[in-house]
XYZ file of C-alpha atoms in Angstrom:
282
model
C 5.962 -31.425 -39.197
C 7.528 -34.524 -37.261
C 10.093 -33.879 -34.704
C 13.012 -35.486 -33.640
C 16.077 -35.339 -31.117
C 18.542 -38.301 -31.594
C 20.514 -39.577 -34.959
C 18.819 -42.531 -35.160
C 15.738 -41.462 -34.716
C 16.463 -39.150 -37.858
C 17.566 -41.867 -39.348
C 14.840 -43.690 -38.863
C 12.535 -41.109 -39.818
C 14.444 -40.886 -42.791
C 14.468 -44.342 -44.370
C 12.572 -44.353 -46.996
C 13.681 -40.874 -48.478
C 16.148 -41.201 -51.528
C 16.932 -37.308 -51.754
C 16.052 -35.157 -48.839
C 16.422 -31.297 -48.828
C 18.034 -29.508 -45.523
C 18.094 -26.359 -44.200
C 20.222 -25.896 -41.279
C 19.347 -23.466 -38.447
C 20.770 -22.046 -35.244
C 17.122 -21.534 -34.438
C 15.394 -17.843 -33.502
C 14.255 -18.240 -36.755
C 13.159 -14.971 -39.215
C 11.812 -14.956 -42.983
C 15.082 -15.675 -44.283
C 15.259 -18.992 -42.697
C 11.934 -19.783 -43.667
C 12.549 -18.284 -47.186
C 15.092 -21.304 -47.304
C 12.424 -23.641 -46.113
C 10.482 -23.028 -49.089
C 13.118 -22.697 -51.567
C 13.885 -26.252 -50.457
C 10.213 -27.699 -50.515
C 10.727 -28.556 -54.694
C 14.605 -29.608 -54.785
C 13.806 -33.130 -52.354
C 11.381 -35.640 -51.654
C 11.503 -34.320 -48.066
C 12.177 -30.754 -46.340
C 14.168 -31.297 -43.201
C 15.022 -28.487 -41.113
C 17.599 -28.436 -37.934
C 18.168 -26.620 -34.916
C 21.234 -26.504 -32.943
C 23.076 -23.755 -31.310
C 26.818 -24.967 -31.803
C 29.021 -24.206 -29.489
C 32.215 -24.961 -31.586
C 31.419 -21.877 -33.424
C 31.421 -19.633 -30.593
C 34.592 -17.811 -28.960
C 34.971 -17.854 -25.573
C 33.757 -14.144 -24.779
C 31.110 -14.806 -27.700
C 27.139 -15.046 -26.812
C 26.909 -18.894 -27.001
C 24.414 -18.996 -23.316
C 22.660 -16.115 -24.376
C 21.814 -16.556 -28.054
C 17.998 -16.454 -28.074
C 16.136 -19.836 -28.167
C 13.040 -19.841 -29.435
C 11.754 -23.242 -29.594
C 7.943 -22.786 -29.766
C 7.937 -19.922 -31.931
C 9.955 -21.946 -34.151
C 8.219 -24.949 -34.570
C 5.236 -23.219 -35.259
C 7.150 -20.966 -38.415
C 8.565 -23.659 -39.428
C 5.675 -26.202 -39.798
C 3.523 -22.681 -41.409
C 6.957 -23.005 -44.085
C 5.656 -26.344 -45.132
C 9.215 -28.201 -43.525
C 8.380 -31.746 -42.839
C 11.425 -33.119 -40.629
C 12.963 -31.444 -37.676
C 16.393 -32.427 -36.256
C 16.746 -30.538 -32.989
C 19.166 -32.716 -31.150
C 20.605 -32.046 -27.913
C 24.154 -31.323 -27.374
C 24.760 -34.959 -26.037
C 23.025 -36.223 -28.841
C 25.388 -34.590 -31.621
C 28.490 -33.865 -29.524
C 28.261 -37.369 -27.005
C 31.662 -37.455 -26.185
C 34.230 -34.058 -26.839
C 34.572 -33.848 -30.152
C 38.431 -34.250 -31.132
C 38.802 -34.703 -34.772
C 37.143 -31.516 -36.189
C 37.163 -30.164 -40.629
C 39.848 -27.984 -40.686
C 39.142 -25.943 -44.115
C 41.266 -24.333 -46.330
C 42.876 -21.116 -44.568
C 43.575 -19.589 -47.723
C 39.358 -18.991 -47.731
C 38.498 -19.177 -44.180
C 41.297 -17.529 -42.595
C 40.434 -14.051 -43.901
C 37.249 -11.452 -43.372
C 35.333 -13.803 -40.652
C 38.060 -15.877 -40.064
C 40.473 -13.138 -39.308
C 38.056 -11.734 -36.549
C 36.923 -14.806 -35.550
C 39.539 -17.622 -35.250
C 38.267 -20.850 -35.139
C 34.800 -20.236 -36.483
C 34.821 -21.834 -39.617
C 36.813 -24.853 -37.861
C 33.273 -25.152 -35.614
C 31.228 -24.085 -38.567
C 32.531 -26.853 -40.763
C 32.979 -29.612 -37.811
C 29.176 -29.254 -37.015
C 27.902 -29.211 -40.260
C 29.578 -32.110 -41.649
C 28.325 -33.764 -38.693
C 24.914 -33.034 -39.459
C 25.469 -34.024 -43.325
C 25.966 -37.187 -41.973
C 23.124 -37.473 -40.229
C 20.987 -36.404 -42.746
C 22.476 -37.612 -45.996
C 23.776 -40.820 -45.120
C 23.468 -43.699 -47.071
C 21.572 -41.698 -49.638
C 22.415 -41.054 -53.183
C 21.861 -37.750 -53.029
C 20.732 -34.515 -51.429
C 20.382 -30.781 -50.942
C 21.567 -28.354 -48.763
C 20.592 -24.809 -48.326
C 22.895 -21.761 -46.914
C 22.145 -17.755 -47.350
C 23.910 -15.845 -48.960
C 24.031 -13.218 -45.731
C 26.611 -15.210 -44.520
C 28.321 -15.358 -47.847
C 31.725 -16.331 -46.770
C 30.376 -19.346 -44.697
C 28.591 -20.542 -47.593
C 31.254 -20.442 -50.150
C 33.627 -22.346 -47.176
C 30.768 -25.119 -47.110
C 30.319 -25.153 -50.704
C 33.982 -25.934 -50.886
C 33.984 -28.430 -48.043
C 31.440 -30.359 -50.193
C 33.319 -30.233 -53.334
C 36.556 -31.221 -51.338
C 35.075 -34.265 -50.182
C 33.096 -35.338 -52.827
C 30.141 -35.267 -50.677
C 26.822 -36.261 -52.824
C 25.042 -33.081 -51.872
C 24.187 -30.185 -53.837
C 24.741 -26.685 -52.407
C 21.839 -23.907 -53.152
C 22.318 -20.416 -51.920
C 19.316 -18.861 -50.753
C 19.160 -14.649 -51.538
C 19.475 -12.761 -48.746
C 16.255 -11.773 -47.170
C 15.880 -7.805 -46.205
C 13.640 -5.968 -44.167
C 11.969 -2.955 -45.956
C 14.365 -0.456 -45.076
C 16.944 -2.684 -46.334
C 18.719 -4.223 -43.490
C 19.654 -7.507 -43.779
C 16.998 -10.365 -41.572
C 19.588 -11.584 -38.764
C 19.060 -13.609 -35.615
C 21.107 -11.144 -33.839
C 18.778 -8.381 -35.034
C 16.887 -8.353 -32.096
C 19.521 -7.378 -29.760
C 19.687 -3.944 -31.197
C 17.924 -1.459 -29.218
C 15.296 1.024 -30.963
C 17.929 3.412 -31.810
C 20.451 1.262 -32.772
C 17.768 -0.684 -35.267
C 17.233 2.733 -37.258
C 20.858 3.050 -37.075
C 21.616 -0.451 -38.551
C 20.686 -0.199 -41.710
C 23.918 2.291 -42.627
C 25.802 -0.969 -42.848
C 23.828 -1.766 -46.071
C 24.079 1.536 -47.046
C 27.761 1.572 -46.647
C 28.212 -1.694 -49.016
C 25.901 -0.460 -51.701
C 27.984 3.346 -51.409
C 31.419 1.144 -51.875
C 29.875 -1.350 -54.448
C 28.808 2.179 -56.604
C 32.276 3.344 -56.020
C 33.772 -0.068 -56.984
C 31.768 -0.508 -60.053
C 33.150 3.458 -61.174
C 36.846 2.622 -60.551
C 36.006 -0.971 -62.312
C 40.362 -1.049 -63.143
C 40.777 1.047 -59.742
C 44.859 0.067 -58.773
C 44.876 -2.042 -55.560
C 45.963 1.358 -53.422
C 42.834 3.329 -54.838
C 40.428 0.279 -54.193
C 42.211 -0.010 -50.464
C 41.516 3.998 -49.981
C 37.910 3.330 -50.968
C 37.556 1.135 -48.318
C 39.469 3.150 -45.817
C 36.929 6.060 -46.506
C 33.928 3.560 -45.907
C 35.239 2.138 -42.741
C 36.081 5.717 -41.693
C 32.632 7.200 -42.283
C 31.012 4.156 -40.462
C 33.683 4.933 -37.117
C 32.178 8.733 -37.353
C 28.663 6.815 -36.951
C 29.388 5.295 -34.114
C 30.337 2.404 -35.605
C 33.300 -0.376 -34.457
C 33.584 -2.169 -38.293
C 36.101 -5.248 -38.256
C 36.061 -4.706 -42.675
C 34.495 -3.328 -45.593
C 36.079 -4.918 -48.345
C 35.651 -5.679 -52.026
C 36.700 -8.714 -53.158
C 36.188 -11.288 -55.922
C 33.319 -13.458 -55.451
C 34.822 -17.067 -55.935
C 37.512 -17.144 -53.152
C 37.136 -13.531 -51.746
C 40.680 -13.137 -52.330
C 41.903 -9.336 -54.176
C 39.887 -9.256 -57.375
C 41.515 -8.415 -60.802
C 40.066 -7.065 -63.849
C 37.136 -8.620 -65.323
C 36.206 -10.745 -62.004
C 32.894 -10.934 -60.686
C 32.827 -8.545 -57.436
C 31.242 -8.852 -54.061
C 31.613 -6.207 -51.117
C 31.296 -7.306 -47.630
C 31.075 -5.861 -44.314
C 31.139 -6.938 -40.593
C 30.811 -3.929 -37.686
C 29.765 -3.875 -33.921
C 26.933 -1.260 -33.030
C 26.947 -1.208 -29.691
C 27.251 -4.700 -28.227
C 25.505 -6.529 -31.572
C 27.991 -7.429 -34.571
C 26.030 -7.242 -37.861
C 27.531 -8.175 -41.062
C 26.279 -8.207 -44.444
C 27.240 -8.177 -48.251
C 26.140 -7.426 -51.769
C 27.247 -9.039 -54.861
C 28.251 -6.539 -57.566
């Protein structure tokens, strides 16, 4: 696996590549990231990953400085998973000057759920991904970018961004990787204490329960669906969680569902000091 740090070196390393398959990450890699790398391999003529902890998507009170950075372990994992090229820019490589031009996503998709509780988050995500896309795909007729469905809203936002800007990039989703007990794999799971880790699976269980109830009430009125969501929130609070949302939405645009829509249940909740997110397509 070749490792480069500057945009110029990345472009030189990609000079003969026609169709890169790209997996952007913030490092502290787990099996979900590696599954995306393996999924990428048959989709392009070179498998590229990036590691960059993006300051723009962290709110002032969030964990940018303490976000786990596990460089040597990450490199070993990527190489063993078959990554060909790792782009690991320093902050000055990707942001050589203050990033005053930013990508503002559609508020109808980005300002609800995660965007409501983390204002500005998706602007930071879209801006850094657009810069990474420019670095990886510039001058190429086509490319593939892979994102995990665990960050369901993020995947939807980025796919819509690619469509809106008519980028020659196919966005491919990877299914959520889970621990044997059902907990969605996340870089932030490492923050959990032993007792919190045992409790953490309750978020996925709450979503499964909400999904079953939503299917049973397939033609529910909005107030019936809201009552289901309120009960799910109350049940988590009773276990000591601080939930932001547990909700049933239309997959396509994460709006309130109507009859016949494909559905997804999504949740975000804080357990101790750790905020976890998860989702389940119905």
